[in-house]
Amino acid sequence: MSLTPSQVRFFRHNGFFKLPTTLSDAHTEELRDAIWQDIENEVEPVVRSKGRPVRISDVWGRGGVFERTITCDEILDPLTSLLGPNIEFIRNRHNHATLRLHEDGSAYLHRDVLQWSRTIVTVLIYLEESTMENGCTRIIPGTHFLESGMTSPSHEGVDRMAEAGLIDQMVPVPMKAGGLLAIDSMIFHGVGPNATDGSRTSMTVGYHSQDELMDFDNDKRVLVRGEPLYQGNDRR
């Protein structure tokens, strides 16, 4: 399902959009179970907090349902409206799944990339319902238009948004299990704390349009839709 022109304009203007497509219940359950299994078995590479694995990295390299999800039509069909017909998956940005439990604090407010000219579309895949209570995604709409270089390797993003008078403009984005949220990676975003006794599992992946000026293979990029297209004028 492609996006309508109005939906594309909404994404461009606000910096985020809930995709009209969702993963099926069976797909969601299969992916969630695979994430939990790899976390429980500590299948490397993993990220640990207080000695406990809370994130698995390189989900593309794990194959199976992870790769099928990254290349599924539910994600790529609407992304063609934003990125064009030739789409690459990025292996060295995001490419992870996270399990957030009650004791996990809120993530810092941040951007995912430095510059607008090299931005990506991040897709957040929700494997459990994400609510105000368990710490759903928070976004400050329109902040992808602020000056480049305003990054936040720590909690600096909160301070910068407060100084700009924009911290109060942050809005929560609750999502159902199986829901897909696309964001411009220049937008300031984060998550809230999980105040429940349950978990909140999600997978985060990034895409951009295939680089028509790149004439050599890059193992950090995987063409997942369309075909490679070189448009450099050095061959003419």
CSV table of C-alpha atoms in Angstrom, one decimal:
chain,number,residue,atom,x,y,z
A,1,MET,CA,0.0,0.0,0.0
A,2,SER,CA,1.6,3.3,-1.1
A,3,LEU,CA,1.0,6.6,0.7
A,4,THR,CA,-1.3,9.3,-0.6
A,5,PRO,CA,0.2,12.7,-1.5
A,6,SER,CA,-1.5,14.1,1.6
A,7,GLN,CA,0.1,11.4,3.8
A,8,VAL,CA,3.5,12.1,2.2
A,9,ARG,CA,3.1,15.9,2.9
A,10,PHE,CA,2.2,15.1,6.5
A,11,PHE,CA,5.4,13.1,6.9
A,12,ARG,CA,7.5,15.8,5.3
A,13,HIS,CA,5.9,18.6,7.4
A,14,ASN,CA,5.7,16.8,10.8
A,15,GLY,CA,8.6,14.3,10.5
A,16,PHE,CA,6.7,11.2,11.4
A,17,PHE,CA,3.8,9.1,10.2
A,18,LYS,CA,2.0,6.0,11.5
A,19,LEU,CA,2.1,3.7,8.5
A,20,PRO,CA,-1.4,2.5,7.3
A,21,THR,CA,0.0,-1.0,7.1
A,22,THR,CA,0.7,-3.3,10.1
A,23,LEU,CA,2.3,-6.7,10.7
A,24,SER,CA,-0.2,-9.5,11.0
A,25,ASP,CA,-0.8,-11.0,14.5
A,26,ALA,CA,1.1,-14.2,13.5
A,27,HIS,CA,4.0,-12.2,12.1
A,28,THR,CA,4.2,-10.0,15.2
A,29,GLU,CA,4.2,-13.1,17.5
A,30,GLU,CA,6.8,-14.9,15.5
A,31,LEU,CA,9.1,-11.9,15.5
A,32,ARG,CA,8.6,-11.1,19.2
A,33,ASP,CA,9.3,-14.8,20.1
A,34,ALA,CA,12.5,-14.7,18.1
A,35,ILE,CA,13.7,-11.6,19.8
A,36,TRP,CA,12.9,-12.9,23.3
A,37,GLN,CA,14.6,-16.2,22.5
A,38,ASP,CA,17.8,-14.5,21.3
A,39,ILE,CA,17.8,-12.2,24.3
A,40,GLU,CA,17.2,-15.1,26.7
A,41,ASN,CA,20.0,-17.2,25.0
A,42,GLU,CA,22.2,-14.1,24.8
A,43,VAL,CA,22.9,-14.6,21.1
A,44,GLU,CA,25.7,-12.1,20.2
A,45,PRO,CA,25.9,-9.3,19.4
A,46,VAL,CA,23.9,-8.1,22.5
A,47,VAL,CA,23.9,-5.0,24.6
A,48,ARG,CA,23.7,-5.5,28.4
A,49,SER,CA,22.4,-3.3,31.2
A,50,LYS,CA,23.4,-4.2,34.7
A,51,GLY,CA,24.7,-7.5,33.4
A,52,ARG,CA,21.3,-8.3,31.8
A,53,PRO,CA,20.9,-8.4,28.0
A,54,VAL,CA,18.4,-5.8,26.9
A,55,ARG,CA,19.1,-5.4,23.2
A,56,ILE,CA,20.2,-7.6,20.3
A,57,SER,CA,22.1,-6.0,17.5
A,58,ASP,CA,22.6,-6.9,13.8
A,59,VAL,CA,19.1,-8.2,13.4
A,60,TRP,CA,19.6,-8.4,9.6
A,61,GLY,CA,22.5,-10.9,10.2
A,62,ARG,CA,20.2,-13.2,12.2
A,63,GLY,CA,18.2,-14.0,9.0
A,64,GLY,CA,14.9,-15.8,9.3
A,65,VAL,CA,11.9,-13.7,10.5
A,66,PHE,CA,14.2,-10.7,11.1
A,67,GLU,CA,15.2,-10.5,7.4
A,68,ARG,CA,11.7,-11.3,6.3
A,69,THR,CA,10.4,-8.4,8.4
A,70,ILE,CA,13.0,-5.9,7.1
A,71,THR,CA,12.1,-6.8,3.5
A,72,CYS,CA,8.3,-7.2,3.9
A,73,ASP,CA,5.8,-5.3,1.8
A,74,GLU,CA,4.1,-3.9,4.8
A,75,ILE,CA,7.2,-1.7,5.3
A,76,LEU,CA,8.6,-1.3,1.8
A,77,ASP,CA,5.4,-0.5,-0.1
A,78,PRO,CA,4.7,2.7,1.8
A,79,LEU,CA,8.4,3.6,1.9
A,80,THR,CA,8.5,3.8,-1.9
A,81,SER,CA,6.3,6.9,-1.6
A,82,LEU,CA,9.0,8.5,0.6
A,83,LEU,CA,12.2,7.1,-0.8
A,84,GLY,CA,11.4,6.1,-4.4
A,85,PRO,CA,11.5,2.7,-6.0
A,86,ASN,CA,15.1,1.8,-5.1
A,87,ILE,CA,15.6,1.3,-1.4
A,88,GLU,CA,18.5,0.3,0.8
A,89,PHE,CA,18.5,-1.1,4.3
A,90,ILE,CA,21.2,0.3,6.5
A,91,ARG,CA,23.2,-2.2,8.6
A,92,ASN,CA,25.3,0.2,10.6
A,93,ARG,CA,22.4,2.4,12.0
A,94,HIS,CA,19.7,0.9,14.2
A,95,ASN,CA,19.4,-2.7,13.0
A,96,HIS,CA,18.5,-3.8,16.6
A,97,ALA,CA,15.7,-5.0,18.8
A,98,THR,CA,15.1,-3.8,22.3
A,99,LEU,CA,13.4,-5.2,25.4
A,100,ARG,CA,12.4,-2.5,27.9
A,101,LEU,CA,11.3,-3.6,31.3
A,102,HIS,CA,10.0,-1.7,34.4
A,103,GLU,CA,13.4,-0.8,35.7
A,104,ASP,CA,14.5,0.7,32.4
A,105,GLY,CA,14.7,4.5,32.5
A,106,SER,CA,13.6,6.8,29.7
A,107,ALA,CA,15.9,7.1,26.7
A,108,TYR,CA,17.5,10.4,26.0
A,109,LEU,CA,16.0,12.8,23.6
A,110,HIS,CA,18.0,12.6,20.4
A,111,ARG,CA,18.4,12.6,16.7
A,112,ASP,CA,19.6,9.6,14.7
A,113,VAL,CA,21.8,11.4,12.1
A,114,LEU,CA,23.8,14.6,11.9
A,115,GLN,CA,22.8,16.2,8.6
A,116,TRP,CA,19.6,16.7,6.6
A,117,SER,CA,21.3,15.8,3.3
A,118,ARG,CA,22.1,12.3,4.6
A,119,THR,CA,19.0,11.6,6.6
A,120,ILE,CA,17.3,8.2,6.7
A,121,VAL,CA,13.8,7.0,7.4
A,122,THR,CA,13.6,5.1,10.6
A,123,VAL,CA,10.9,2.5,11.0
A,124,LEU,CA,9.9,1.5,14.6
A,125,ILE,CA,8.3,-1.9,14.7
A,126,TYR,CA,6.2,-2.5,17.8
A,127,LEU,CA,5.9,-6.1,19.0
A,128,GLU,CA,3.9,-5.2,22.0
A,129,GLU,CA,1.4,-2.4,22.6
A,130,SER,CA,3.2,0.8,23.4
A,131,THR,CA,1.3,3.1,25.7
A,132,MET,CA,1.8,6.1,28.0
A,133,GLU,CA,2.1,3.8,30.9
A,134,ASN,CA,4.9,1.6,29.5
A,135,GLY,CA,6.8,4.4,27.8
A,136,CYS,CA,5.7,4.9,24.3
A,137,THR,CA,7.7,6.9,21.7
A,138,ARG,CA,7.8,10.7,22.2
A,139,ILE,CA,8.4,13.1,19.3
A,140,ILE,CA,8.7,16.8,18.9
A,141,PRO,CA,7.0,17.4,15.6
A,142,GLY,CA,8.8,19.6,13.1
A,143,THR,CA,12.2,19.5,14.8
A,144,HIS,CA,13.7,17.8,11.7
A,145,PHE,CA,13.7,21.3,10.2
A,146,LEU,CA,16.0,22.8,12.9
A,147,GLU,CA,19.6,23.5,12.2
A,148,SER,CA,21.8,20.5,11.4
A,149,GLY,CA,24.4,19.3,13.9
A,150,MET,CA,22.0,19.6,16.9
A,151,THR,CA,22.8,16.1,18.1
A,152,SER,CA,22.6,14.7,21.5
A,153,PRO,CA,25.0,11.9,22.5
A,154,SER,CA,23.7,12.2,26.0
A,155,HIS,CA,20.7,14.0,27.6
A,156,GLU,CA,21.9,17.2,25.9
A,157,GLY,CA,18.9,17.0,23.5
A,158,VAL,CA,16.5,17.7,26.4
A,159,ASP,CA,18.5,20.8,27.3
A,160,ARG,CA,18.6,22.1,23.8
A,161,MET,CA,14.9,21.6,23.2
A,162,ALA,CA,14.2,23.4,26.6
A,163,GLU,CA,16.4,26.3,25.6
A,164,ALA,CA,14.6,26.5,22.2
A,165,GLY,CA,11.3,26.6,24.1
A,166,LEU,CA,10.1,23.4,22.4
A,167,ILE,CA,10.3,20.8,25.1
A,168,ASP,CA,6.6,21.3,25.9
A,169,GLN,CA,5.7,20.5,22.3
A,170,MET,CA,6.7,16.9,22.8
A,171,VAL,CA,3.8,14.5,22.0
A,172,PRO,CA,3.4,10.8,22.8
A,173,VAL,CA,2.8,8.4,20.0
A,174,PRO,CA,1.0,5.2,21.4
A,175,MET,CA,1.1,2.2,19.0
A,176,LYS,CA,-0.7,-1.1,18.8
A,177,ALA,CA,1.3,-4.4,18.6
A,178,GLY,CA,2.2,-4.9,15.0
A,179,GLY,CA,2.2,-1.1,14.3
A,180,LEU,CA,4.8,0.6,12.2
A,181,LEU,CA,5.9,4.2,12.8
A,182,ALA,CA,8.1,6.0,10.2
A,183,ILE,CA,10.1,9.0,11.4
A,184,ASP,CA,12.5,11.4,9.7
A,185,SER,CA,15.8,10.6,11.6
A,186,MET,CA,16.5,14.3,12.0
A,187,ILE,CA,13.5,14.7,14.3
A,188,PHE,CA,14.1,14.9,18.1
A,189,HIS,CA,12.5,11.8,19.7
A,190,GLY,CA,12.9,9.5,22.6
A,191,VAL,CA,10.8,7.2,24.8
A,192,GLY,CA,9.2,7.4,28.2
A,193,PRO,CA,9.9,5.2,31.3
A,194,ASN,CA,8.1,1.9,31.6
A,195,ALA,CA,6.0,2.2,34.7
A,196,THR,CA,4.3,-1.2,34.3
A,197,ASP,CA,5.3,-4.7,35.4
A,198,GLY,CA,5.3,-5.8,31.8
A,199,SER,CA,7.8,-5.4,28.9
A,200,ARG,CA,7.8,-3.3,25.8
A,201,THR,CA,9.5,-4.9,22.9
A,202,SER,CA,10.3,-3.2,19.6
A,203,MET,CA,12.6,-3.4,16.6
A,204,THR,CA,14.2,-0.4,15.0
A,205,VAL,CA,15.5,-0.4,11.4
A,206,GLY,CA,16.6,2.3,9.0
A,207,TYR,CA,16.3,2.8,5.2
A,208,HIS,CA,17.3,5.4,2.6
A,209,SER,CA,17.1,5.7,-1.1
A,210,GLN,CA,19.7,3.9,-3.1
A,211,ASP,CA,22.7,6.2,-3.7
A,212,GLU,CA,22.8,6.9,-7.4
A,213,LEU,CA,26.3,8.4,-7.1
A,214,MET,CA,27.9,5.4,-5.5
A,215,ASP,CA,29.5,3.0,-8.0
A,216,PHE,CA,31.0,0.4,-5.7
A,217,ASP,CA,29.5,-2.1,-3.3
A,218,ASN,CA,29.1,-1.2,0.4
A,219,ASP,CA,28.6,-4.1,2.8
A,220,LYS,CA,26.9,-1.7,5.2
A,221,ARG,CA,24.0,-1.3,2.7
A,222,VAL,CA,21.6,-3.9,1.4
A,223,LEU,CA,19.4,-3.3,-1.6
A,224,VAL,CA,15.9,-4.5,-0.4
A,225,ARG,CA,13.7,-3.0,-3.1
A,226,GLY,CA,14.3,-2.1,-6.8
A,227,GLU,CA,17.6,-2.1,-8.5
A,228,PRO,CA,21.0,-0.4,-8.3
A,229,LEU,CA,21.1,2.7,-10.4
A,230,TYR,CA,24.3,4.7,-11.1
A,231,GLN,CA,23.8,8.3,-12.4
A,232,GLY,CA,27.3,9.7,-12.1
A,233,ASN,CA,28.5,11.7,-15.1
A,234,ASP,CA,32.0,10.4,-15.0
A,235,ARG,CA,31.0,7.5,-17.2
A,236,ARG,CA,29.6,9.7,-20.0
